C-alpha positions as a Markdown table, in Angstrom:
| # | Residue | x | y | z |
|---|---|---|---|---|
| 1 | Unk | 39.5 | 44.4 | -13.1 |
| 2 | Unk | 39.9 | 41.9 | -10.3 |
| 3 | Unk | 38.5 | 38.3 | -10.7 |
| 4 | Unk | 35.9 | 38.9 | -8.0 |
| 5 | Unk | 34.8 | 42.1 | -9.7 |
| 6 | Unk | 34.5 | 40.3 | -13.1 |
| 7 | Unk | 32.4 | 37.6 | -11.4 |
| 8 | Unk | 30.2 | 40.2 | -9.9 |
| 9 | Unk | 29.6 | 41.9 | -13.3 |
| 10 | Unk | 28.8 | 38.5 | -14.9 |
| 11 | Unk | 26.3 | 37.7 | -12.1 |
| 12 | Unk | 24.6 | 41.1 | -12.6 |
| 13 | Unk | 24.3 | 40.4 | -16.3 |
| 14 | Unk | 22.8 | 37.0 | -15.7 |
| 15 | Unk | 20.4 | 38.5 | -13.1 |
| 16 | Unk | 19.3 | 41.2 | -15.5 |
| 17 | Unk | 18.7 | 38.6 | -18.3 |
| 18 | Unk | 16.7 | 36.4 | -16.0 |
| 19 | Unk | 14.6 | 39.4 | -14.9 |
| 20 | Unk | 14.0 | 40.3 | -18.5 |
| 21 | Unk | 12.9 | 36.8 | -19.3 |
| 22 | Unk | 10.5 | 36.8 | -16.3 |
| 23 | Unk | 9.0 | 40.1 | -17.4 |
| 24 | Unk | 8.5 | 38.7 | -21.0 |
| 25 | Unk | 6.8 | 35.5 | -19.5 |
| 26 | Unk | 4.5 | 37.7 | -17.4 |
| 27 | Unk | 3.6 | 39.8 | -20.4 |
| 28 | Unk | 2.9 | 36.7 | -22.5 |
| 29 | Unk | 0.7 | 35.2 | -19.8 |
| 30 | Unk | -1.2 | 38.5 | -19.5 |
| 31 | Unk | -1.8 | 38.6 | -23.3 |
| 32 | Unk | -3.0 | 35.0 | -23.3 |
| 33 | Unk | -5.6 | 35.9 | -20.6 |
| 34 | Unk | -6.6 | 39.0 | -22.5 |
| 35 | Unk | -6.9 | 37.1 | -25.7 |
| 36 | Unk | -9.9 | 35.2 | -24.3 |
| 37 | Unk | -11.9 | 38.5 | -24.4 |
| 38 | Unk | -10.2 | 40.2 | -27.4 |
| 39 | Unk | -10.7 | 37.5 | -30.1 |
| 40 | Unk | -13.6 | 35.7 | -31.6 |
| 41 | Unk | -11.2 | 33.3 | -33.1 |
| 42 | Unk | -7.4 | 32.9 | -32.7 |
| 43 | Unk | -5.5 | 30.1 | -34.4 |
| 44 | Unk | -1.7 | 29.7 | -34.4 |
| 45 | Unk | 0.1 | 27.4 | -36.8 |
| 46 | Unk | 3.7 | 26.7 | -37.4 |
| 47 | Unk | 5.1 | 26.6 | -41.0 |
| 48 | Unk | 8.3 | 24.6 | -41.6 |
| 49 | Unk | 9.9 | 27.8 | -43.0 |
| 50 | Unk | 8.8 | 31.4 | -42.6 |
| 51 | Unk | 6.8 | 33.0 | -45.5 |
| 52 | Unk | 6.7 | 36.7 | -46.6 |
| 53 | Unk | 3.5 | 36.2 | -48.7 |
| 54 | Unk | 0.0 | 35.0 | -48.1 |
| 55 | Unk | -2.1 | 34.8 | -51.2 |
| 56 | Unk | -5.7 | 33.8 | -51.6 |
| 57 | Unk | -6.2 | 31.4 | -54.5 |
| 58 | Unk | -9.1 | 29.6 | -56.1 |
| 59 | Unk | -11.8 | 28.2 | -53.8 |
| 60 | Unk | -10.6 | 30.2 | -50.7 |
| 61 | Unk | -7.3 | 28.3 | -50.7 |
| 62 | Unk | -4.2 | 30.0 | -49.2 |
| 63 | Unk | -0.7 | 30.0 | -50.7 |
| 64 | Unk | 2.5 | 30.5 | -48.8 |
| 65 | Unk | 6.2 | 30.0 | -49.8 |
| 66 | Unk | 9.6 | 30.0 | -48.2 |
| 67 | Unk | 12.2 | 32.8 | -48.9 |
| 68 | Unk | 15.4 | 31.2 | -47.7 |
| 69 | Unk | 18.6 | 31.7 | -49.7 |
| 70 | Unk | 19.7 | 28.1 | -49.7 |
| 71 | Unk | 17.3 | 26.8 | -52.3 |
| 72 | Unk | 14.6 | 24.1 | -51.9 |
| 73 | Unk | 11.9 | 26.7 | -50.9 |
| 74 | Unk | 8.5 | 25.1 | -50.6 |
| 75 | Unk | 5.5 | 26.6 | -52.3 |
| 76 | Unk | 2.3 | 25.3 | -50.5 |
| 77 | Unk | -1.4 | 25.6 | -51.3 |
| 78 | Unk | -3.2 | 25.2 | -48.0 |
| 79 | Unk | -6.8 | 24.3 | -47.3 |
| 80 | Unk | -8.0 | 26.5 | -44.5 |
| 81 | Unk | -9.8 | 25.2 | -41.4 |
| 82 | Unk | -13.7 | 25.1 | -41.8 |
| 83 | Unk | -14.1 | 28.2 | -39.7 |
| 84 | Unk | -12.4 | 30.2 | -42.5 |
| 85 | Unk | -14.4 | 28.7 | -45.3 |
| 86 | Unk | -17.9 | 30.0 | -44.3 |
| 87 | Unk | -19.2 | 33.4 | -43.8 |
| 88 | Unk | -21.0 | 32.7 | -40.5 |
| 89 | Unk | -19.8 | 30.9 | -37.4 |
| 90 | Unk | -20.9 | 27.3 | -37.6 |
| 91 | Unk | -20.4 | 26.2 | -34.1 |
| 92 | Unk | -17.8 | 23.6 | -33.0 |
| 93 | Unk | -15.4 | 22.5 | -35.8 |
| 94 | Unk | -13.3 | 19.4 | -35.2 |
| 95 | Unk | -10.8 | 20.5 | -37.8 |
| 96 | Unk | -8.9 | 23.6 | -36.7 |
| 97 | Unk | -5.7 | 23.3 | -38.7 |
| 98 | Unk | -4.6 | 24.1 | -42.2 |
| 99 | Unk | -4.2 | 21.1 | -44.5 |
| 100 | Unk | -1.5 | 21.0 | -47.2 |
| 101 | Unk | -3.4 | 20.3 | -50.4 |
| 102 | Unk | -0.5 | 20.5 | -52.8 |
| 103 | Unk | 3.1 | 21.8 | -53.0 |
| 104 | Unk | 6.3 | 22.3 | -55.0 |
| 105 | Unk | 9.8 | 23.4 | -54.6 |
| 106 | Unk | 11.5 | 26.5 | -55.9 |
| 107 | Unk | 15.3 | 26.7 | -56.3 |
| 108 | Unk | 15.2 | 30.4 | -55.5 |
| 109 | Unk | 13.7 | 32.5 | -52.7 |
| 110 | Unk | 10.0 | 33.3 | -53.3 |
| 111 | Unk | 9.5 | 37.0 | -52.4 |
| 112 | Unk | 6.2 | 37.4 | -54.2 |
| 113 | Unk | 3.4 | 35.0 | -55.4 |
| 114 | Unk | 0.2 | 35.8 | -57.3 |
| 115 | Unk | -2.6 | 33.6 | -58.3 |
| 116 | Unk | -3.7 | 34.2 | -61.9 |
| 117 | Unk | -7.5 | 34.6 | -61.8 |
| 118 | Unk | -9.6 | 32.0 | -63.7 |
| 119 | Unk | -6.7 | 29.7 | -64.2 |
| 120 | Unk | -4.8 | 27.0 | -62.3 |
| 121 | Unk | -1.5 | 29.1 | -62.6 |
| 122 | Unk | 0.6 | 30.9 | -60.0 |
| 123 | Unk | 3.4 | 33.4 | -60.8 |
| 124 | Unk | 6.3 | 34.0 | -58.5 |
| 125 | Unk | 9.3 | 36.3 | -58.2 |
| 126 | Unk | 12.4 | 36.6 | -56.1 |
| 127 | Unk | 16.2 | 37.0 | -56.2 |
| 128 | Unk | 18.6 | 36.8 | -57.8 |
| 129 | Unk | 17.0 | 38.7 | -60.8 |
| 130 | Unk | 13.8 | 40.1 | -62.0 |
| 131 | Unk | 12.5 | 37.1 | -64.0 |
| 132 | Unk | 9.2 | 35.4 | -63.1 |
| 133 | Unk | 8.5 | 31.7 | -62.6 |
| 134 | Unk | 5.1 | 30.2 | -63.7 |
| 135 | Unk | 3.6 | 27.3 | -61.9 |
| 136 | Unk | 0.8 | 24.9 | -62.5 |
| 137 | Unk | -1.4 | 23.8 | -59.6 |
| 138 | Unk | -2.2 | 20.2 | -60.6 |
| 139 | Unk | -5.6 | 18.6 | -60.9 |
| 140 | Unk | -7.4 | 17.2 | -57.9 |
| 141 | Unk | -5.9 | 13.8 | -58.4 |
| 142 | Unk | -2.3 | 15.2 | -57.9 |
| 143 | Unk | -0.7 | 17.0 | -55.0 |
| 144 | Unk | 2.1 | 18.7 | -57.0 |
| 145 | Unk | 2.7 | 22.3 | -57.9 |
| 146 | Unk | 5.0 | 22.1 | -60.9 |
| 147 | Unk | 7.1 | 24.7 | -62.8 |
| 148 | Unk | 5.9 | 25.2 | -66.3 |
| 149 | Unk | 8.0 | 28.1 | -67.5 |
| 150 | Unk | 9.7 | 31.5 | -66.9 |
| 151 | Unk | 9.0 | 35.1 | -68.0 |
| 152 | Unk | 12.1 | 37.2 | -68.5 |
| 153 | Unk | 12.0 | 41.0 | -68.0 |
| 154 | Unk | 13.0 | 43.2 | -70.9 |
| 155 | Unk | 16.2 | 45.0 | -70.0 |
| 156 | Unk | 16.1 | 43.0 | -66.7 |
| 157 | Unk | 19.9 | 42.3 | -66.4 |
| 158 | Unk | 21.1 | 43.3 | -63.0 |
| 159 | Unk | 17.6 | 44.3 | -61.9 |
| 160 | Unk | 16.4 | 43.4 | -58.3 |
| 161 | Unk | 13.4 | 41.0 | -57.9 |
| 162 | Unk | 10.2 | 42.0 | -59.6 |
| 163 | Unk | 7.0 | 43.2 | -57.9 |
| 164 | Unk | 4.0 | 41.5 | -59.5 |
| 165 | Unk | 0.2 | 41.8 | -59.9 |
| 166 | Unk | -2.3 | 39.7 | -62.0 |
| 167 | Unk | -5.6 | 40.2 | -63.7 |
| 168 | Unk | -7.9 | 38.3 | -66.1 |
| 169 | Unk | -9.7 | 41.1 | -67.9 |
| 170 | Unk | -9.0 | 40.2 | -71.6 |
| 171 | Unk | -6.6 | 37.3 | -70.9 |
| 172 | Unk | -4.5 | 36.2 | -67.9 |
| 173 | Unk | -2.0 | 39.0 | -67.6 |
| 174 | Unk | 0.8 | 39.6 | -65.2 |
| 175 | Unk | 2.1 | 43.2 | -64.4 |
| 176 | Unk | 5.7 | 43.1 | -63.4 |
| 177 | Unk | 8.8 | 45.2 | -62.9 |
| 178 | Unk | 11.5 | 46.1 | -60.4 |
| 179 | Unk | 12.1 | 49.7 | -61.5 |
| 180 | Unk | 9.8 | 52.3 | -63.2 |
| 181 | Unk | 11.6 | 51.9 | -66.5 |
| 182 | Unk | 11.2 | 48.1 | -66.6 |
| 183 | Unk | 7.4 | 47.9 | -66.0 |
| 184 | Unk | 5.7 | 45.6 | -68.5 |
| 185 | Unk | 2.6 | 43.3 | -68.9 |
| 186 | Unk | 3.0 | 39.8 | -70.1 |
| 187 | Unk | 0.2 | 37.4 | -71.2 |
| 188 | Unk | 0.9 | 34.5 | -68.8 |
| 189 | Unk | -0.1 | 31.6 | -71.1 |
| 190 | Unk | 1.5 | 32.7 | -74.4 |
| 191 | Unk | 4.3 | 34.7 | -72.7 |
| 192 | Unk | 3.5 | 37.5 | -75.2 |
| 193 | Unk | 4.5 | 41.0 | -74.1 |
| 194 | Unk | 1.4 | 43.2 | -74.3 |
| 195 | Unk | 2.6 | 46.5 | -72.7 |
| 196 | Unk | 5.9 | 48.2 | -72.0 |
| 197 | Unk | 5.9 | 51.4 | -69.9 |
| 198 | Unk | 7.5 | 54.5 | -71.5 |
| 199 | Unk | 9.9 | 55.8 | -68.8 |
| 200 | Unk | 13.6 | 56.6 | -68.4 |
| 201 | Unk | 13.2 | 56.9 | -64.6 |
| 202 | Unk | 15.0 | 54.1 | -62.9 |
| 203 | Unk | 13.4 | 54.6 | -59.4 |
| 204 | Unk | 12.9 | 51.3 | -57.5 |
| 205 | Unk | 9.3 | 50.0 | -57.3 |
| 206 | Unk | 7.9 | 48.9 | -54.0 |
| 207 | Unk | 4.3 | 48.1 | -55.1 |
| 208 | Unk | 2.2 | 47.9 | -58.2 |
| 209 | Unk | -1.5 | 47.1 | -58.9 |
| 210 | Unk | -4.1 | 46.8 | -61.6 |
| 211 | Unk | -6.9 | 49.2 | -60.8 |
| 212 | Unk | -8.9 | 47.7 | -63.7 |
| 213 | Unk | -8.1 | 46.0 | -67.0 |
| 214 | Unk | -6.7 | 49.2 | -68.4 |
| 215 | Unk | -5.3 | 51.2 | -65.5 |
| 216 | Unk | -2.1 | 50.6 | -63.5 |
| 217 | Unk | -0.9 | 52.2 | -60.3 |
| 218 | Unk | 2.8 | 52.1 | -59.4 |
| 219 | Unk | 4.4 | 53.1 | -56.1 |
| 220 | Unk | 8.1 | 53.9 | -55.9 |
| 221 | Unk | 10.2 | 53.1 | -52.8 |
| 222 | Unk | 11.0 | 56.8 | -52.4 |
| 223 | Unk | 7.3 | 57.7 | -52.2 |
| 224 | Unk | 6.1 | 58.6 | -55.7 |
| 225 | Unk | 2.9 | 57.4 | -57.3 |
| 226 | Unk | 2.4 | 56.8 | -61.0 |
| 227 | Unk | -0.8 | 56.1 | -63.0 |
| 228 | Unk | -0.5 | 54.4 | -66.4 |
| 229 | Unk | -3.0 | 53.5 | -69.1 |
| 230 | Unk | -2.4 | 50.2 | -71.0 |
| 231 | Unk | -4.1 | 51.8 | -74.0 |
| 232 | Unk | -1.5 | 54.5 | -74.2 |
| 233 | Unk | 1.8 | 52.8 | -74.1 |
| 234 | Unk | 3.7 | 55.7 | -75.6 |
| 235 | Unk | 2.6 | 58.2 | -73.0 |
| 236 | Unk | 5.5 | 58.9 | -70.6 |
| 237 | Unk | 5.0 | 57.9 | -67.0 |
| 238 | Unk | 4.9 | 60.8 | -64.6 |
| 239 | Unk | 5.8 | 60.0 | -61.0 |
| 240 | Unk | 4.2 | 62.3 | -58.4 |
| 241 | Unk | 5.5 | 62.4 | -54.9 |
| 242 | Unk | 3.2 | 61.4 | -52.0 |
| 243 | Unk | 2.1 | 64.7 | -50.4 |
| 244 | Unk | 4.4 | 65.7 | -47.6 |
| 245 | Unk | 6.5 | 62.6 | -48.0 |
| 246 | Unk | 9.5 | 62.8 | -45.6 |
| 247 | Unk | 12.8 | 62.3 | -47.3 |
| 248 | Unk | 14.9 | 59.2 | -46.6 |
| 249 | Unk | 11.9 | 56.9 | -45.8 |
| 250 | Unk | 10.8 | 53.8 | -47.7 |
| 251 | Unk | 7.2 | 53.7 | -48.9 |
| 252 | Unk | 4.7 | 51.1 | -50.0 |
| 253 | Unk | 1.0 | 51.2 | -51.0 |
| 254 | Unk | -2.2 | 49.4 | -50.5 |
| 255 | Unk | -5.2 | 49.7 | -52.9 |
| 256 | Unk | -8.7 | 49.0 | -51.7 |
| 257 | Unk | -12.0 | 48.3 | -53.4 |
| 258 | Unk | -14.2 | 51.3 | -54.4 |
| 259 | Unk | -18.0 | 51.4 | -53.9 |
| 260 | Unk | -19.8 | 48.8 | -56.0 |
| 261 | Unk | -20.4 | 49.9 | -59.5 |
| 262 | Unk | -17.9 | 52.8 | -59.2 |
| 263 | Unk | -14.9 | 53.4 | -61.6 |
| 264 | Unk | -11.3 | 52.8 | -60.8 |
| 265 | Unk | -10.6 | 56.4 | -59.7 |
| 266 | Unk | -12.7 | 55.9 | -56.6 |
| 267 | Unk | -10.6 | 53.1 | -55.2 |
| 268 | Unk | -8.9 | 54.1 | -51.9 |
| 269 | Unk | -5.1 | 54.2 | -51.9 |
| 270 | Unk | -3.0 | 54.2 | -48.7 |
| 271 | Unk | 0.7 | 54.9 | -48.7 |
| 272 | Unk | 2.8 | 53.8 | -45.7 |
| 273 | Unk | 6.3 | 54.9 | -44.9 |
| 274 | Unk | 9.0 | 53.2 | -42.8 |
| 275 | Unk | 8.7 | 56.1 | -40.4 |
| 276 | Unk | 5.0 | 55.2 | -39.8 |
| 277 | Unk | 3.4 | 58.0 | -41.9 |
| 278 | Unk | 0.1 | 57.0 | -43.5 |
| 279 | Unk | -1.3 | 59.1 | -46.4 |
| 280 | Unk | -4.7 | 58.5 | -48.1 |
| 281 | Unk | -4.8 | 59.6 | -51.7 |
| 282 | Unk | -7.4 | 60.5 | -54.3 |
| 283 | Unk | -6.3 | 59.0 | -57.6 |
| 284 | Unk | -7.9 | 61.9 | -59.5 |
| 285 | Unk | -5.3 | 64.2 | -57.9 |
| 286 | Unk | -2.4 | 62.2 | -56.5 |
| 287 | Unk | -0.5 | 65.4 | -55.6 |
| 288 | Unk | -3.0 | 66.1 | -52.8 |
| 289 | Unk | -3.8 | 63.9 | -49.8 |
| 290 | Unk | -7.3 | 63.2 | -48.6 |
| 291 | Unk | -6.1 | 62.5 | -45.1 |
| 292 | Unk | -2.9 | 61.6 | -43.3 |
| 293 | Unk | -1.8 | 60.3 | -39.9 |
| 294 | Unk | 1.3 | 59.2 | -37.9 |
| 295 | Unk | 1.2 | 55.7 | -36.5 |
| 296 | Unk | 2.8 | 54.9 | -33.2 |
| 297 | Unk | 5.3 | 52.3 | -34.4 |
| 298 | Unk | 9.0 | 51.5 | -33.8 |
| 299 | Unk | 11.6 | 51.9 | -36.5 |
| 300 | Unk | 11.5 | 48.8 | -38.6 |
| 301 | Unk | 14.3 | 46.4 | -38.8 |
| 302 | Unk | 15.9 | 44.9 | -42.0 |
| 303 | Unk | 15.6 | 48.0 | -44.2 |
| 304 | Unk | 11.8 | 48.0 | -44.0 |
| 305 | Unk | 11.6 | 45.1 | -46.5 |
| 306 | Unk | 8.4 | 43.7 | -44.9 |
| 307 | Unk | 6.5 | 47.0 | -44.8 |
| 308 | Unk | 2.8 | 46.2 | -45.6 |
| 309 | Unk | -0.5 | 48.1 | -45.7 |
| 310 | Unk | -3.8 | 46.7 | -46.8 |
| 311 | Unk | -7.4 | 47.8 | -46.9 |
| 312 | Unk | -10.2 | 45.6 | -45.4 |
| 313 | Unk | -12.3 | 44.3 | -48.3 |
| 314 | Unk | -15.5 | 44.0 | -46.1 |
| 315 | Unk | -15.0 | 46.8 | -43.5 |
| 316 | Unk | -15.4 | 50.3 | -44.8 |
| 317 | Unk | -12.5 | 52.7 | -44.0 |
| 318 | Unk | -10.4 | 50.1 | -42.1 |
| 319 | Unk | -6.8 | 49.2 | -43.0 |
| 320 | Unk | -4.0 | 47.2 | -41.4 |
| 321 | Unk | -0.2 | 47.8 | -41.3 |
| 322 | Unk | 2.7 | 45.6 | -40.3 |
| 323 | Unk | 6.4 | 45.1 | -40.9 |
| 324 | Unk | 7.7 | 47.3 | -37.9 |
| 325 | Unk | 7.9 | 44.6 | -35.2 |
| 326 | Unk | 5.9 | 41.5 | -34.1 |
| 327 | Unk | 2.5 | 43.2 | -34.2 |
| 328 | Unk | -0.2 | 44.1 | -36.7 |
| 329 | Unk | -2.1 | 47.4 | -36.2 |
| 330 | Unk | -5.7 | 48.0 | -37.4 |
| 331 | Unk | -6.9 | 51.6 | -38.0 |
| 332 | Unk | -10.3 | 53.1 | -38.8 |
| 333 | Unk | -9.5 | 56.0 | -41.2 |
| 334 | Unk | -13.1 | 57.4 | -41.5 |
| 335 | Unk | -12.5 | 60.2 | -39.0 |
| 336 | Unk | -9.0 | 61.1 | -40.3 |
| 337 | Unk | -8.2 | 64.6 | -41.7 |
| 338 | Unk | -5.0 | 66.1 | -43.2 |
| 339 | Unk | -3.5 | 67.2 | -39.9 |
| 340 | Unk | -1.0 | 64.3 | -39.8 |
| 341 | Unk | -1.6 | 63.8 | -36.1 |
| 342 | Unk | -0.9 | 60.6 | -34.3 |
| 343 | Unk | -3.6 | 57.9 | -34.8 |
| 344 | Unk | -4.8 | 55.4 | -32.3 |
| 345 | Unk | -5.2 | 51.8 | -33.6 |
| 346 | Unk | -8.6 | 50.3 | -33.0 |
| 347 | Unk | -6.9 | 46.9 | -32.5 |
| 348 | Unk | -3.4 | 45.5 | -32.2 |
| 349 | Unk | -2.6 | 41.9 | -32.7 |
| 350 | Unk | 0.5 | 41.0 | -30.5 |
| 351 | Unk | 0.5 | 37.3 | -30.9 |
| 352 | Unk | 3.6 | 36.9 | -33.0 |
| 353 | Unk | 5.7 | 39.0 | -30.5 |
| 354 | Unk | 5.4 | 36.1 | -28.0 |
| 355 | Unk | 6.8 | 33.4 | -30.4 |
| 356 | Unk | 10.3 | 32.1 | -30.3 |
| 357 | Unk | 13.3 | 33.7 | -31.9 |
| 358 | Unk | 13.7 | 33.8 | -35.6 |
| 359 | Unk | 16.7 | 32.5 | -37.6 |
| 360 | Unk | 18.7 | 35.6 | -36.7 |
| 361 | Unk | 18.2 | 35.1 | -33.0 |
| 362 | Unk | 16.0 | 38.2 | -32.7 |
| 363 | Unk | 12.4 | 38.6 | -31.8 |
| 364 | Unk | 9.9 | 37.6 | -34.5 |
| 365 | Unk | 9.0 | 40.3 | -37.1 |
| 366 | Unk | 5.7 | 40.2 | -38.9 |
| 367 | Unk | 6.6 | 39.6 | -42.6 |
| 368 | Unk | 3.1 | 39.9 | -44.1 |
| 369 | Unk | -0.6 | 40.1 | -43.4 |
| 370 | Unk | -3.8 | 39.9 | -45.4 |
| 371 | Unk | -7.5 | 40.2 | -44.8 |
| 372 | Unk | -10.1 | 37.4 | -45.4 |
| 373 | Unk | -12.0 | 38.2 | -48.6 |
| 374 | Unk | -15.5 | 37.9 | -46.9 |
| 375 | Unk | -15.1 | 37.8 | -43.1 |
| 376 | Unk | -15.0 | 41.5 | -42.1 |
| 377 | Unk | -12.6 | 41.4 | -39.0 |
| 378 | Unk | -10.6 | 38.2 | -39.9 |
| 379 | Unk | -6.9 | 38.5 | -40.9 |
| 380 | Unk | -4.1 | 36.1 | -41.6 |
| 381 | Unk | -0.5 | 37.2 | -40.6 |
| 382 | Unk | 2.9 | 35.5 | -40.7 |
| 383 | Unk | 6.2 | 36.2 | -39.0 |
| 384 | Unk | 9.9 | 35.5 | -39.4 |
| 385 | Unk | 9.8 | 32.6 | -36.9 |
| 386 | Unk | 7.5 | 30.6 | -39.2 |
| 387 | Unk | 4.3 | 31.3 | -37.3 |
| 388 | Unk | 1.0 | 31.8 | -39.2 |
| 389 | Unk | -1.9 | 33.2 | -37.3 |
| 390 | Unk | -5.6 | 33.5 | -38.2 |
| 391 | Unk | -7.4 | 36.0 | -36.0 |
| 392 | Unk | -10.8 | 37.7 | -35.7 |
| 393 | Unk | -11.1 | 40.4 | -33.1 |
| 394 | Unk | -14.2 | 40.9 | -31.0 |
| 395 | Unk | -16.4 | 43.6 | -32.4 |
| 396 | Unk | -16.7 | 45.5 | -29.1 |
| 397 | Unk | -12.9 | 45.7 | -28.8 |
| 398 | Unk | -12.6 | 47.9 | -31.9 |
| 399 | Unk | -14.6 | 50.8 | -33.2 |
| 400 | Unk | -14.6 | 49.4 | -36.8 |
| 401 | Unk | -17.3 | 47.1 | -37.9 |
């Protein structure tokens, strides 16, 4: 190729890149204008390091933590802005930012963090193994979150990081495990093992949850669900595949709240696959789906490790999904049937997509989202560029609520 031809090709590449940047700027400006009518509230914050967890703690505090591989990952407990601390809008608020209330450092990546109800303890997990770290959130006169111990996993050698859930039914318990045959419950304060699952199945876990003080629900990465009863530790666990689960896709689950006063079997369960399939399941018959749909989402990056589905605690039938790109999609499932047809989201939060590049140089990817416990249409979401957004969409812009 001649020198002139090479120069021409280089100029074309530069021109194409500039055109692409201009289009992105125009798209961002258009979204910013639209946001004025789409959101009741929209706050954007920048964390010093990206987080893959957002956990509500005591007194409506919010916990986040870094997941970098180099050590020195911060665990922070944040005090939300006043607009998030009340149920009703209270007019002008001079404080519109999160405040760091206390913090600590973990020498390993923090992939999961759970507040232990009715205590001042946090439990975390992350590579390089399946052990858990226990942390004490100090009293009001201190701003330190300090490590107070570790919980090993039985037969945990060589296991990936553990998925965790907490409950305080009889005592502060943590449910943890990375594979179906390593699931156990440990009493957090005494470190006593109170339950070991009976299983020889080594399927990797993607999610687990307490349905109540006695009942556990486990979700395998390949799309099987498994119910377990703490009172029957010798009963072998039986993993049942999510109905019509496509092979080769990664799955996670989200468990919602059932009607007030109902038993655990009425809690809604949603299973989400890396291909965008959503299945709603009845716990009384996990082999059959109540409803299913296909979400219009791109193929996720990074082995679908940030796949996330969660039910709205104060908005019946609504759930949100993320982990595919820089967006969070909200769906109203109340009209869904078992046809598996494509579902239209009632709202899409695109704010993270217009942030800067993440550490890999690519566009930001939403790493986690969570709903506000009381405010029906308010969510918090975080992305791989360190952005943390709080958003509440306008009721008329969505069919839910």
